[in-house]
């Protein structure tokens, strides 16, 4: 499970997350090397826990290796790493449970 904040959703140039979601370009990024190591260890499911909203996004690790679904961006020249971006529509989205106040 990767830990992210809602504003870390990849927006493909859109100013607001909501606009990126409407246009189908909103995605979660994961490090290529981390995904390769997890897959080599037999991990089948990966996810993102959104710390500020307690939402969970879960998907098959295979989706991150499906070239018809992902976008790959390389940030190594800027001190980052190779990232794989998977659009939100390929995740199962679980909103936090609503707790009743007494």
Tab-separated table of C-alpha atoms in Angstrom:
chain	number	residue	atom	x	y	z
A	1	UNK	CA	0.000	0.000	0.000
A	2	UNK	CA	1.417	3.366	-1.023
A	3	UNK	CA	0.573	6.365	1.144
A	4	UNK	CA	-0.428	9.538	-0.660
A	5	UNK	CA	-2.400	12.741	-0.190
A	6	UNK	CA	-5.372	13.524	-2.405
A	7	UNK	CA	-3.530	16.413	-4.080
A	8	UNK	CA	-0.863	13.940	-5.262
A	9	UNK	CA	-3.234	12.432	-7.816
A	10	UNK	CA	-1.658	12.911	-11.252
A	11	UNK	CA	-3.804	15.441	-13.136
A	12	UNK	CA	-2.189	15.525	-16.618
A	13	UNK	CA	-2.082	19.312	-16.616
A	14	UNK	CA	-5.552	19.862	-15.184
A	15	UNK	CA	-5.668	22.402	-12.353
A	16	UNK	CA	-8.237	20.547	-10.243
A	17	UNK	CA	-8.377	16.882	-9.329
A	18	UNK	CA	-12.121	16.897	-10.050
A	19	UNK	CA	-11.518	18.055	-13.637
A	20	UNK	CA	-8.857	15.386	-14.178
A	21	UNK	CA	-11.271	12.748	-12.867
A	22	UNK	CA	-14.069	13.971	-15.175
A	23	UNK	CA	-11.714	13.804	-18.176
A	24	UNK	CA	-10.440	10.335	-17.207
A	25	UNK	CA	-6.807	11.441	-16.900
A	26	UNK	CA	-6.470	11.314	-13.097
A	27	UNK	CA	-4.011	8.587	-12.116
A	28	UNK	CA	-1.927	7.196	-9.280
A	29	UNK	CA	1.811	6.983	-9.869
A	30	UNK	CA	4.031	4.231	-8.546
A	31	UNK	CA	7.757	3.768	-8.870
A	32	UNK	CA	8.678	1.331	-11.654
A	33	UNK	CA	11.444	-0.406	-9.695
A	34	UNK	CA	9.222	-0.874	-6.631
A	35	UNK	CA	6.487	-2.417	-8.786
A	36	UNK	CA	8.982	-4.776	-10.455
A	37	UNK	CA	10.347	-5.935	-7.084
A	38	UNK	CA	6.834	-6.486	-5.705
A	39	UNK	CA	5.801	-8.477	-8.780
A	40	UNK	CA	8.982	-10.601	-8.547
A	41	UNK	CA	8.022	-11.408	-4.943
A	42	UNK	CA	4.590	-12.609	-6.027
A	43	UNK	CA	2.553	-9.590	-4.966
A	44	UNK	CA	-0.736	-9.638	-6.887
A	45	UNK	CA	-2.556	-6.562	-5.559
A	46	UNK	CA	-1.305	-3.021	-4.908
A	47	UNK	CA	-3.049	0.030	-3.607
A	48	UNK	CA	-2.992	3.598	-2.460
A	49	UNK	CA	-4.136	4.784	0.949
A	50	UNK	CA	-5.082	8.463	0.848
A	51	UNK	CA	-3.971	9.819	4.211
A	52	UNK	CA	-6.064	12.976	4.293
A	53	UNK	CA	-9.363	11.327	3.290
A	54	UNK	CA	-8.869	7.702	4.463
A	55	UNK	CA	-9.846	6.470	0.988
A	56	UNK	CA	-8.346	3.303	-0.461
A	57	UNK	CA	-7.665	2.514	-4.106
A	58	UNK	CA	-6.833	-1.114	-4.921
A	59	UNK	CA	-5.875	-2.767	-8.220
A	60	UNK	CA	-4.129	-5.791	-9.683
A	61	UNK	CA	-0.394	-5.213	-10.041
A	62	UNK	CA	-0.753	-6.495	-13.616
A	63	UNK	CA	-2.632	-3.288	-14.514
A	64	UNK	CA	0.575	-1.310	-13.916
A	65	UNK	CA	2.310	-3.470	-16.549
A	66	UNK	CA	-0.481	-3.299	-19.157
A	67	UNK	CA	0.828	-0.872	-21.784
A	68	UNK	CA	-2.716	-0.148	-22.991
A	69	UNK	CA	-3.655	1.285	-19.563
A	70	UNK	CA	-0.573	3.086	-18.240
A	71	UNK	CA	1.536	6.116	-18.937
A	72	UNK	CA	5.269	6.001	-18.120
A	73	UNK	CA	7.208	9.137	-17.227
A	74	UNK	CA	10.905	9.277	-16.380
A	75	UNK	CA	11.969	11.820	-13.775
A	76	UNK	CA	15.523	10.522	-13.280
A	77	UNK	CA	17.048	13.619	-14.927
A	78	UNK	CA	15.406	15.698	-12.179
A	79	UNK	CA	16.511	13.446	-9.323
A	80	UNK	CA	13.402	11.269	-9.431
A	81	UNK	CA	12.771	7.899	-10.992
A	82	UNK	CA	10.799	6.081	-13.672
A	83	UNK	CA	7.101	6.230	-12.728
A	84	UNK	CA	4.093	4.271	-13.967
A	85	UNK	CA	0.746	6.094	-13.956
A	86	UNK	CA	-2.487	4.103	-13.840
A	87	UNK	CA	-5.798	5.976	-14.320
A	88	UNK	CA	-8.232	5.860	-11.416
A	89	UNK	CA	-10.849	3.934	-13.412
A	90	UNK	CA	-8.628	0.816	-13.101
A	91	UNK	CA	-8.851	0.851	-9.310
A	92	UNK	CA	-11.519	-0.330	-6.916
A	93	UNK	CA	-12.258	2.727	-4.814
A	94	UNK	CA	-13.260	2.360	-1.177
A	95	UNK	CA	-14.454	5.404	0.682
A	96	UNK	CA	-13.992	5.547	4.454
A	97	UNK	CA	-16.750	4.206	6.655
A	98	UNK	CA	-19.006	6.877	8.063
A	99	UNK	CA	-18.902	6.882	11.825
A	100	UNK	CA	-21.906	7.939	13.826
A	101	UNK	CA	-21.246	10.582	16.450
A	102	UNK	CA	-22.950	10.027	19.789
